[in-house]
Amino acid sequence: MSLHLSPMSEHVEAFREWVETIREDVETLEAIIDSESIAQDARQFAAAALNYLVTRMDLVPDWEESIGVLDDVMVIRICIEFASQRGLDAGLTDAKHIVAVGRLANESGRIDEFLGAELGADLRKHVARLVDTTVRGRGVSTILENPEERKKLYEEVADDLKRMPAAPFTDPASLTVKFKSYLQHKLSK
């Protein structure tokens, strides 16, 4: 007997997998930031993604069970998509990171399928502006140019990941409505 999931349930199942790989994804972002052989424009989006993970003013509060981490995993994927459009692939050398970047870039397409074209476009516009955002006194250029600030950011991200609330994803319909409502409210400002 085969199990057929609704499209909404399929998305939520994919998001569960994204949450499970967040530590690996962060490691890939750190490797991109640390590599000077990767184009600066691409590295900026990796730095913006990590900076977003530690902001207290993200689109969905991290304390919201399940949905609090969804915006984080989506931002990571969109940042990798943008970085790939700016020369990321040319500077990657480690096979593990090449595979991870390919996976993340491919998964970004699911975001628009889930959110719809308009909300997906609004989220991408928001993510594009993250390279100009300062979090805890750290902008993207500071992260890329100052190894001490970069180390602090990495430590803060690691601490936040340890405190990340559970993401049970037990009710796909409720999760979808709540998450999209948060995004529509925050992105309409």
PDB file of C-alpha atoms in Angstrom:
ATOM      1  CA  MET A   1       0.000   0.000   0.000  1.00  0.00           C
ATOM      2  CA  SER A   2       1.451   3.375  -0.968  1.00  0.00           C
ATOM      3  CA  LEU A   3       0.945   6.458   1.098  1.00  0.00           C
ATOM      4  CA  HIS A   4      -0.108   9.547  -0.863  1.00  0.00           C
ATOM      5  CA  LEU A   5       0.395  12.875   0.847  1.00  0.00           C
ATOM      6  CA  SER A   6      -1.509  16.027  -0.006  1.00  0.00           C
ATOM      7  CA  PRO A   7       0.618  18.769  -1.604  1.00  0.00           C
ATOM      8  CA  MET A   8       0.476  20.710   1.675  1.00  0.00           C
ATOM      9  CA  SER A   9       1.643  17.663   3.637  1.00  0.00           C
ATOM     10  CA  GLU A  10       4.422  17.073   1.102  1.00  0.00           C
ATOM     11  CA  HIS A  11       5.678  20.625   1.648  1.00  0.00           C
ATOM     12  CA  VAL A  12       5.541  20.263   5.411  1.00  0.00           C
ATOM     13  CA  GLU A  13       7.422  16.961   5.202  1.00  0.00           C
ATOM     14  CA  ALA A  14      10.111  18.701   3.123  1.00  0.00           C
ATOM     15  CA  PHE A  15      10.310  21.477   5.723  1.00  0.00           C
ATOM     16  CA  ARG A  16      10.826  18.873   8.435  1.00  0.00           C
ATOM     17  CA  GLU A  17      13.830  17.627   6.460  1.00  0.00           C
ATOM     18  CA  TRP A  18      15.107  21.193   6.075  1.00  0.00           C
ATOM     19  CA  VAL A  19      15.007  21.668   9.843  1.00  0.00           C
ATOM     20  CA  GLU A  20      16.894  18.409  10.290  1.00  0.00           C
ATOM     21  CA  THR A  21      19.717  19.660   8.036  1.00  0.00           C
ATOM     22  CA  ILE A  22      20.018  23.167   9.486  1.00  0.00           C
ATOM     23  CA  ARG A  23      23.305  22.442  11.284  1.00  0.00           C
ATOM     24  CA  GLU A  24      24.838  21.062   8.084  1.00  0.00           C
ATOM     25  CA  ASP A  25      23.460  24.060   6.183  1.00  0.00           C
ATOM     26  CA  VAL A  26      25.040  26.463   8.687  1.00  0.00           C
ATOM     27  CA  GLU A  27      28.367  24.661   8.294  1.00  0.00           C
ATOM     28  CA  THR A  28      28.123  25.185   4.534  1.00  0.00           C
ATOM     29  CA  LEU A  29      27.349  28.894   4.993  1.00  0.00           C
ATOM     30  CA  GLU A  30      30.355  29.254   7.295  1.00  0.00           C
ATOM     31  CA  ALA A  31      32.600  27.562   4.730  1.00  0.00           C
ATOM     32  CA  ILE A  32      31.361  29.961   2.049  1.00  0.00           C
ATOM     33  CA  ILE A  33      31.998  32.980   4.260  1.00  0.00           C
ATOM     34  CA  ASP A  34      35.482  31.742   5.187  1.00  0.00           C
ATOM     35  CA  SER A  35      36.530  31.030   1.580  1.00  0.00           C
ATOM     36  CA  GLU A  36      38.245  33.952  -0.080  1.00  0.00           C
ATOM     37  CA  SER A  37      38.219  32.063  -3.387  1.00  0.00           C
ATOM     38  CA  ILE A  38      34.457  32.584  -3.572  1.00  0.00           C
ATOM     39  CA  ALA A  39      33.131  35.818  -5.082  1.00  0.00           C
ATOM     40  CA  GLN A  40      32.503  38.572  -2.533  1.00  0.00           C
ATOM     41  CA  ASP A  41      28.923  39.056  -3.794  1.00  0.00           C
ATOM     42  CA  ALA A  42      28.172  35.392  -3.128  1.00  0.00           C
ATOM     43  CA  ARG A  43      29.821  35.442   0.313  1.00  0.00           C
ATOM     44  CA  GLN A  44      27.654  38.429   1.271  1.00  0.00           C
ATOM     45  CA  PHE A  45      24.504  36.345   0.981  1.00  0.00           C
ATOM     46  CA  ALA A  46      25.983  33.568   3.110  1.00  0.00           C
ATOM     47  CA  ALA A  47      26.850  36.155   5.773  1.00  0.00           C
ATOM     48  CA  ALA A  48      23.376  37.695   5.510  1.00  0.00           C
ATOM     49  CA  ALA A  49      21.775  34.280   6.059  1.00  0.00           C
ATOM     50  CA  LEU A  50      23.754  33.648   9.256  1.00  0.00           C
ATOM     51  CA  ASN A  51      23.108  37.181  10.478  1.00  0.00           C
ATOM     52  CA  TYR A  52      19.391  36.575   9.929  1.00  0.00           C
ATOM     53  CA  LEU A  53      19.513  33.438  12.070  1.00  0.00           C
ATOM     54  CA  VAL A  54      20.552  35.464  15.131  1.00  0.00           C
ATOM     55  CA  THR A  55      18.268  38.450  14.657  1.00  0.00           C
ATOM     56  CA  ARG A  56      15.505  38.845  17.190  1.00  0.00           C
ATOM     57  CA  MET A  57      13.441  40.752  14.653  1.00  0.00           C
ATOM     58  CA  ASP A  58      13.026  38.029  12.049  1.00  0.00           C
ATOM     59  CA  LEU A  59       9.819  37.453  10.142  1.00  0.00           C
ATOM     60  CA  VAL A  60       8.479  34.725  12.428  1.00  0.00           C
ATOM     61  CA  PRO A  61       9.517  34.700  16.091  1.00  0.00           C
ATOM     62  CA  ASP A  62      11.783  31.756  16.859  1.00  0.00           C
ATOM     63  CA  TRP A  63       9.718  30.866  19.920  1.00  0.00           C
ATOM     64  CA  GLU A  64       6.720  29.965  17.724  1.00  0.00           C
ATOM     65  CA  GLU A  65       6.679  26.156  17.741  1.00  0.00           C
ATOM     66  CA  SER A  66       7.357  24.685  14.296  1.00  0.00           C
ATOM     67  CA  ILE A  67       6.868  27.869  12.285  1.00  0.00           C
ATOM     68  CA  GLY A  68       9.554  29.850  14.149  1.00  0.00           C
ATOM     69  CA  VAL A  69      12.299  28.014  12.310  1.00  0.00           C
ATOM     70  CA  LEU A  70      10.572  27.871   8.905  1.00  0.00           C
ATOM     71  CA  ASP A  71      11.516  31.407   7.923  1.00  0.00           C
ATOM     72  CA  ASP A  72      15.128  30.655   8.907  1.00  0.00           C
ATOM     73  CA  VAL A  73      15.414  27.567   6.701  1.00  0.00           C
ATOM     74  CA  MET A  74      13.716  29.403   3.829  1.00  0.00           C
ATOM     75  CA  VAL A  75      16.059  32.394   4.124  1.00  0.00           C
ATOM     76  CA  ILE A  76      19.062  30.044   4.015  1.00  0.00           C
ATOM     77  CA  ARG A  77      17.824  28.523   0.755  1.00  0.00           C
ATOM     78  CA  ILE A  78      17.014  31.838  -0.891  1.00  0.00           C
ATOM     79  CA  CYS A  79      20.396  33.263   0.145  1.00  0.00           C
ATOM     80  CA  ILE A  80      22.125  30.251  -1.411  1.00  0.00           C
ATOM     81  CA  GLU A  81      20.038  30.727  -4.558  1.00  0.00           C
ATOM     82  CA  PHE A  82      21.117  34.388  -4.729  1.00  0.00           C
ATOM     83  CA  ALA A  83      24.748  33.478  -3.962  1.00  0.00           C
ATOM     84  CA  SER A  84      24.690  30.890  -6.756  1.00  0.00           C
ATOM     85  CA  GLN A  85      23.577  33.614  -9.160  1.00  0.00           C
ATOM     86  CA  ARG A  86      26.617  35.659  -8.096  1.00  0.00           C
ATOM     87  CA  GLY A  87      29.479  33.261  -8.695  1.00  0.00           C
ATOM     88  CA  LEU A  88      29.255  30.956  -5.695  1.00  0.00           C
ATOM     89  CA  ASP A  89      29.737  27.756  -7.660  1.00  0.00           C
ATOM     90  CA  ALA A  90      33.005  28.901  -9.249  1.00  0.00           C
ATOM     91  CA  GLY A  91      34.743  29.128  -5.881  1.00  0.00           C
ATOM     92  CA  LEU A  92      33.493  25.938  -4.247  1.00  0.00           C
ATOM     93  CA  THR A  93      36.085  23.180  -3.937  1.00  0.00           C
ATOM     94  CA  ASP A  94      34.937  20.839  -1.160  1.00  0.00           C
ATOM     95  CA  ALA A  95      32.657  18.095  -2.533  1.00  0.00           C
ATOM     96  CA  LYS A  96      30.502  18.079   0.609  1.00  0.00           C
ATOM     97  CA  HIS A  97      29.780  21.801   0.245  1.00  0.00           C
ATOM     98  CA  ILE A  98      29.202  21.543  -3.500  1.00  0.00           C
ATOM     99  CA  VAL A  99      26.525  18.911  -2.858  1.00  0.00           C
ATOM    100  CA  ALA A 100      24.993  20.943  -0.013  1.00  0.00           C
ATOM    101  CA  VAL A 101      24.843  24.123  -2.127  1.00  0.00           C
ATOM    102  CA  GLY A 102      23.214  22.222  -4.994  1.00  0.00           C
ATOM    103  CA  ARG A 103      20.634  20.746  -2.639  1.00  0.00           C
ATOM    104  CA  LEU A 104      19.858  24.111  -1.010  1.00  0.00           C
ATOM    105  CA  ALA A 105      19.553  25.935  -4.343  1.00  0.00           C
ATOM    106  CA  ASN A 106      17.259  23.230  -5.718  1.00  0.00           C
ATOM    107  CA  GLU A 107      15.084  23.282  -2.608  1.00  0.00           C
ATOM    108  CA  SER A 108      14.492  27.024  -2.902  1.00  0.00           C
ATOM    109  CA  GLY A 109      11.984  26.332  -5.691  1.00  0.00           C
ATOM    110  CA  ARG A 110       9.677  24.626  -3.210  1.00  0.00           C
ATOM    111  CA  ILE A 111       9.284  27.937  -1.348  1.00  0.00           C
ATOM    112  CA  ASP A 112       7.287  29.535  -4.170  1.00  0.00           C
ATOM    113  CA  GLU A 113       5.242  26.366  -4.602  1.00  0.00           C
ATOM    114  CA  PHE A 114       4.277  26.588  -0.934  1.00  0.00           C
ATOM    115  CA  LEU A 115       3.867  30.354  -0.553  1.00  0.00           C
ATOM    116  CA  GLY A 116       2.515  31.195  -3.972  1.00  0.00           C
ATOM    117  CA  ALA A 117       4.095  33.550  -6.482  1.00  0.00           C
ATOM    118  CA  GLU A 118       3.220  36.856  -4.805  1.00  0.00           C
ATOM    119  CA  LEU A 119       4.207  35.978  -1.235  1.00  0.00           C
ATOM    120  CA  GLY A 120       7.267  34.115  -2.522  1.00  0.00           C
ATOM    121  CA  ALA A 121       8.349  37.226  -4.465  1.00  0.00           C
ATOM    122  CA  ASP A 122       7.818  39.397  -1.384  1.00  0.00           C
ATOM    123  CA  LEU A 123       9.987  37.046   0.677  1.00  0.00           C
ATOM    124  CA  ARG A 124      12.730  37.126  -1.979  1.00  0.00           C
ATOM    125  CA  LYS A 125      12.687  40.959  -1.977  1.00  0.00           C
ATOM    126  CA  HIS A 126      13.055  40.895   1.800  1.00  0.00           C
ATOM    127  CA  VAL A 127      15.945  38.433   1.605  1.00  0.00           C
ATOM    128  CA  ALA A 128      17.691  40.498  -1.088  1.00  0.00           C
ATOM    129  CA  ARG A 129      17.801  43.433   1.364  1.00  0.00           C
ATOM    130  CA  LEU A 130      19.423  41.356   4.113  1.00  0.00           C
ATOM    131  CA  VAL A 131      22.896  42.127   2.747  1.00  0.00           C
ATOM    132  CA  ASP A 132      22.278  45.715   3.889  1.00  0.00           C
ATOM    133  CA  THR A 133      20.998  44.754   7.347  1.00  0.00           C
ATOM    134  CA  THR A 134      22.916  45.191  10.589  1.00  0.00           C
ATOM    135  CA  VAL A 135      22.274  42.715  13.387  1.00  0.00           C
ATOM    136  CA  ARG A 136      23.808  43.153  16.839  1.00  0.00           C
ATOM    137  CA  GLY A 137      26.052  45.860  15.424  1.00  0.00           C
ATOM    138  CA  ARG A 138      27.340  43.568  12.667  1.00  0.00           C
ATOM    139  CA  GLY A 139      26.766  44.151   9.008  1.00  0.00           C
ATOM    140  CA  VAL A 140      27.719  41.792   6.219  1.00  0.00           C
ATOM    141  CA  SER A 141      30.976  43.615   5.440  1.00  0.00           C
ATOM    142  CA  THR A 142      32.043  43.376   9.098  1.00  0.00           C
ATOM    143  CA  ILE A 143      31.389  39.636   9.072  1.00  0.00           C
ATOM    144  CA  LEU A 144      33.433  39.150   5.913  1.00  0.00           C
ATOM    145  CA  GLU A 145      36.309  41.435   6.914  1.00  0.00           C
ATOM    146  CA  ASN A 146      36.688  40.818  10.652  1.00  0.00           C
ATOM    147  CA  PRO A 147      37.561  37.253  11.745  1.00  0.00           C
ATOM    148  CA  GLU A 148      36.798  38.044  15.402  1.00  0.00           C
ATOM    149  CA  GLU A 149      33.291  39.285  14.615  1.00  0.00           C
ATOM    150  CA  ARG A 150      32.801  36.299  12.331  1.00  0.00           C
ATOM    151  CA  LYS A 151      33.791  33.951  15.160  1.00  0.00           C
ATOM    152  CA  LYS A 152      31.307  35.682  17.491  1.00  0.00           C
ATOM    153  CA  LEU A 153      28.562  35.273  14.905  1.00  0.00           C
ATOM    154  CA  TYR A 154      29.349  31.577  14.495  1.00  0.00           C
ATOM    155  CA  GLU A 155      29.177  31.116  18.277  1.00  0.00           C
ATOM    156  CA  GLU A 156      25.850  32.965  18.479  1.00  0.00           C
ATOM    157  CA  VAL A 157      24.406  30.832  15.677  1.00  0.00           C
ATOM    158  CA  ALA A 158      25.583  27.651  17.430  1.00  0.00           C
ATOM    159  CA  ASP A 159      23.971  28.824  20.686  1.00  0.00           C
ATOM    160  CA  ASP A 160      20.711  29.678  18.920  1.00  0.00           C
ATOM    161  CA  LEU A 161      20.627  26.266  17.248  1.00  0.00           C
ATOM    162  CA  LYS A 162      20.983  24.599  20.658  1.00  0.00           C
ATOM    163  CA  ARG A 163      17.944  26.552  21.885  1.00  0.00           C
ATOM    164  CA  MET A 164      15.909  25.986  18.741  1.00  0.00           C
ATOM    165  CA  PRO A 165      12.402  24.888  19.755  1.00  0.00           C
ATOM    166  CA  ALA A 166      10.942  21.624  18.587  1.00  0.00           C
ATOM    167  CA  ALA A 167       9.327  21.525  15.179  1.00  0.00           C
ATOM    168  CA  PRO A 168       6.764  18.737  15.380  1.00  0.00           C
ATOM    169  CA  PHE A 169       4.786  19.800  12.281  1.00  0.00           C
ATOM    170  CA  THR A 170       1.758  17.869  13.499  1.00  0.00           C
ATOM    171  CA  ASP A 171      -0.969  19.890  11.770  1.00  0.00           C
ATOM    172  CA  PRO A 172       0.053  20.910   8.226  1.00  0.00           C
ATOM    173  CA  ALA A 173      -3.079  22.964   7.558  1.00  0.00           C
ATOM    174  CA  SER A 174      -2.785  25.020  10.740  1.00  0.00           C
ATOM    175  CA  LEU A 175       0.964  25.449  10.268  1.00  0.00           C
ATOM    176  CA  THR A 176       0.425  26.709   6.723  1.00  0.00           C
ATOM    177  CA  VAL A 177      -2.209  29.261   7.694  1.00  0.00           C
ATOM    178  CA  LYS A 178      -0.261  30.554  10.676  1.00  0.00           C
ATOM    179  CA  PHE A 179       3.055  30.792   8.821  1.00  0.00           C
ATOM    180  CA  LYS A 180       1.611  32.522   5.769  1.00  0.00           C
ATOM    181  CA  SER A 181      -0.283  34.942   8.020  1.00  0.00           C
ATOM    182  CA  TYR A 182       2.934  35.943   9.766  1.00  0.00           C
ATOM    183  CA  LEU A 183       4.720  36.476   6.453  1.00  0.00           C
ATOM    184  CA  GLN A 184       1.865  38.451   4.894  1.00  0.00           C
ATOM    185  CA  HIS A 185       1.718  40.723   7.933  1.00  0.00           C
ATOM    186  CA  LYS A 186       5.469  41.279   8.198  1.00  0.00           C
ATOM    187  CA  LEU A 187       6.176  41.598   4.486  1.00  0.00           C
ATOM    188  CA  SER A 188       3.322  44.064   3.883  1.00  0.00           C
ATOM    189  CA  LYS A 189       5.032  46.694   6.040  1.00  0.00           C
TER     190      LYS A 189
END
